[in-house]
């Protein structure tokens, strides 16, 4: 029988996270405070524990994973690496398709890889309560679970459109003991301002971040947690790629191309960065971040300094952005509706070390349904983006006869996204290319920062 599923023993859970900064050709662009000067650790201490700030700025290649974090990882890690034989057959492609299955975590996605670490370091620092935002509900679920594991209260600002579309994600967070509020709320200054301008605002990740940051900054026993974008979040996610490398080696294969959906960049960085170390050592491998055409941050956005949130409360990152006041269309991959991107992923894209593509919503659901029919698992709408791009590459291989090795990250399952699948089956989903005028208008609102 051919081996299609590579599982590692629990003892093989990585002992260290991999820090891509050590292998980047250029140092990361500095993070700027709202006054335009490089941010100091003190300014970040209002909302983050020192240990995470140190990880954020570290240039060390390897950062040890604390034992209590590895203990909790044991609940679902190492995750399987799976060969998608049945998908290959359905496509009639000579390509070899592998996927790393991050949907097996208790919250159903890769997000707990960082949530557990963030909850641990906050607990160590004596923090009592975590505030956060969530879009699709995946990050909110992950931090609710992690907070519960370490006895921390969790307060989640959930983007209103997702709050309405995904009531069971909310129940899930509540099951793990979290308090969930539909954002914008009138409990914060930033939320009230948005509601005053538009009482029916569908919300956005940028607005929810403003609310969660405001609450953390105003209370000494509360810290803020972010599910993506920041360097330390991507660092924590590298357990995905580190395990995948070992599993590919066991399988006797090595990817020519890696695909991952890209919202803020955490699962992309998680699977791709450990392989980037090989690329830095001249290995021929392509790393492709896949985003929606409705939120084309890297493929069409500006590379500039911008705020991480709508109200301009966060530090400024040099990243690809659609403008911090971007209110995204209500597409179903809620986790991909963010105006910006990780600064590390952005810089690597800008320097042409990694690639990015944008795919249309309907095509992503078509690929997800094909994957579900052949491999069994119903993917999260976010993950469908990677599957689409991977299927397209496999079809190109079919046309050329090349037998490439393709790896994608199945970042989550779609069990709480069946309403989106329903709409797809009823023919109600639409493709939506983000208008050029809106991209140009965003330039007007970007903070004015001189880039040296
Ligand atoms: C299943 C899933 N995949 C991907 C993403 C995109 O986020 P990131 O780019 O940080 O991995 C999300 C975000 O919520 C998600 O829930």
GROMACS .gro file of C-alpha atoms and ligand atoms in nm, residues 102-103 108-111 134-140 166 169 205 227-229 233-234 237 240 260-270 290 333-338 341-342 345 379-384 409-414 417, ligand 1:
model
   73
  102UNK     CA    1  -0.385   2.230   1.030
  103UNK     CA    2  -0.761   2.175   1.054
  108UNK     CA    3  -1.020   2.392   1.362
  109UNK     CA    4  -0.732   2.598   1.223
  110UNK     CA    5  -0.365   2.691   1.257
  111UNK     CA    6  -0.448   2.983   1.487
  134UNK     CA    7  -1.170   3.825   1.531
  135UNK     CA    8  -1.291   3.820   1.173
  136UNK     CA    9  -1.399   3.473   1.067
  137UNK     CA   10  -1.404   3.369   1.432
  138UNK     CA   11  -1.106   3.139   1.392
  139UNK     CA   12  -0.862   3.354   1.588
  140UNK     CA   13  -1.126   3.437   1.849
  166UNK     CA   14  -2.133   3.276   1.210
  169UNK     CA   15  -1.829   3.043   1.611
  205UNK     CA   16  -1.082   4.377   1.128
  227UNK     CA   17  -0.387   3.654   1.552
  228UNK     CA   18  -0.167   3.748   1.259
  229UNK     CA   19   0.056   4.015   1.100
  233UNK     CA   20   0.276   3.548   1.548
  234UNK     CA   21   0.444   3.431   1.229
  237UNK     CA   22   0.335   2.946   1.328
  240UNK     CA   23   0.382   2.409   1.063
  260UNK     CA   24  -0.092   2.915   0.150
  261UNK     CA   25  -0.387   3.151   0.187
  262UNK     CA   26  -0.279   3.495   0.299
  263UNK     CA   27  -0.484   3.724   0.519
  264UNK     CA   28  -0.233   3.883   0.755
  265UNK     CA   29   0.031   3.627   0.656
  266UNK     CA   30   0.054   3.400   0.959
  267UNK     CA   31  -0.019   3.059   0.809
  268UNK     CA   32   0.173   3.151   0.495
  269UNK     CA   33   0.475   3.251   0.703
  270UNK     CA   34   0.421   2.944   0.918
  290UNK     CA   35  -0.276   3.343  -0.220
  333UNK     CA   36  -1.330   3.417   0.353
  334UNK     CA   37  -1.359   3.646   0.655
  335UNK     CA   38  -1.003   3.576   0.765
  336UNK     CA   39  -0.868   3.721   0.440
  337UNK     CA   40  -1.049   4.055   0.468
  338UNK     CA   41  -0.766   4.258   0.621
  341UNK     CA   42  -0.021   4.221   0.563
  342UNK     CA   43   0.267   4.104   0.775
  345UNK     CA   44   0.581   3.881   0.421
  379UNK     CA   45  -1.194   2.323   0.387
  380UNK     CA   46  -1.234   2.669   0.536
  381UNK     CA   47  -1.312   2.929   0.267
  382UNK     CA   48  -0.971   3.085   0.340
  383UNK     CA   49  -0.797   2.753   0.273
  384UNK     CA   50  -0.989   2.721  -0.055
  409UNK     CA   51  -0.144   2.453   0.379
  410UNK     CA   52  -0.492   2.338   0.469
  411UNK     CA   53  -0.517   2.616   0.725
  412UNK     CA   54  -0.856   2.514   0.860
  413UNK     CA   55  -1.179   2.320   0.812
  414UNK     CA   56  -1.504   2.479   0.703
  417UNK     CA   57  -1.874   2.802   0.715
  453LIG     C1   58  -0.864   2.906   0.829
  453LIG     C2   59  -0.791   3.033   0.808
  453LIG     N1   60  -0.696   3.038   0.713
  453LIG     C3   61  -0.628   3.150   0.689
  453LIG     C4   62  -0.654   3.266   0.760
  453LIG     C5   63  -0.578   3.391   0.724
  453LIG     O1   64  -0.499   3.440   0.825
  453LIG     P1   65  -0.341   3.437   0.818
  453LIG     O2   66  -0.302   3.499   0.688
  453LIG     O3   67  -0.294   3.511   0.934
  453LIG     O4   68  -0.301   3.294   0.825
  453LIG     C6   69  -0.749   3.266   0.861
  453LIG     C7   70  -0.777   3.388   0.940
  453LIG     O5   71  -0.866   3.395   1.019
  453LIG     C8   72  -0.819   3.147   0.885
  453LIG     O6   73  -0.914   3.141   0.980
   0.00000   0.00000   0.00000
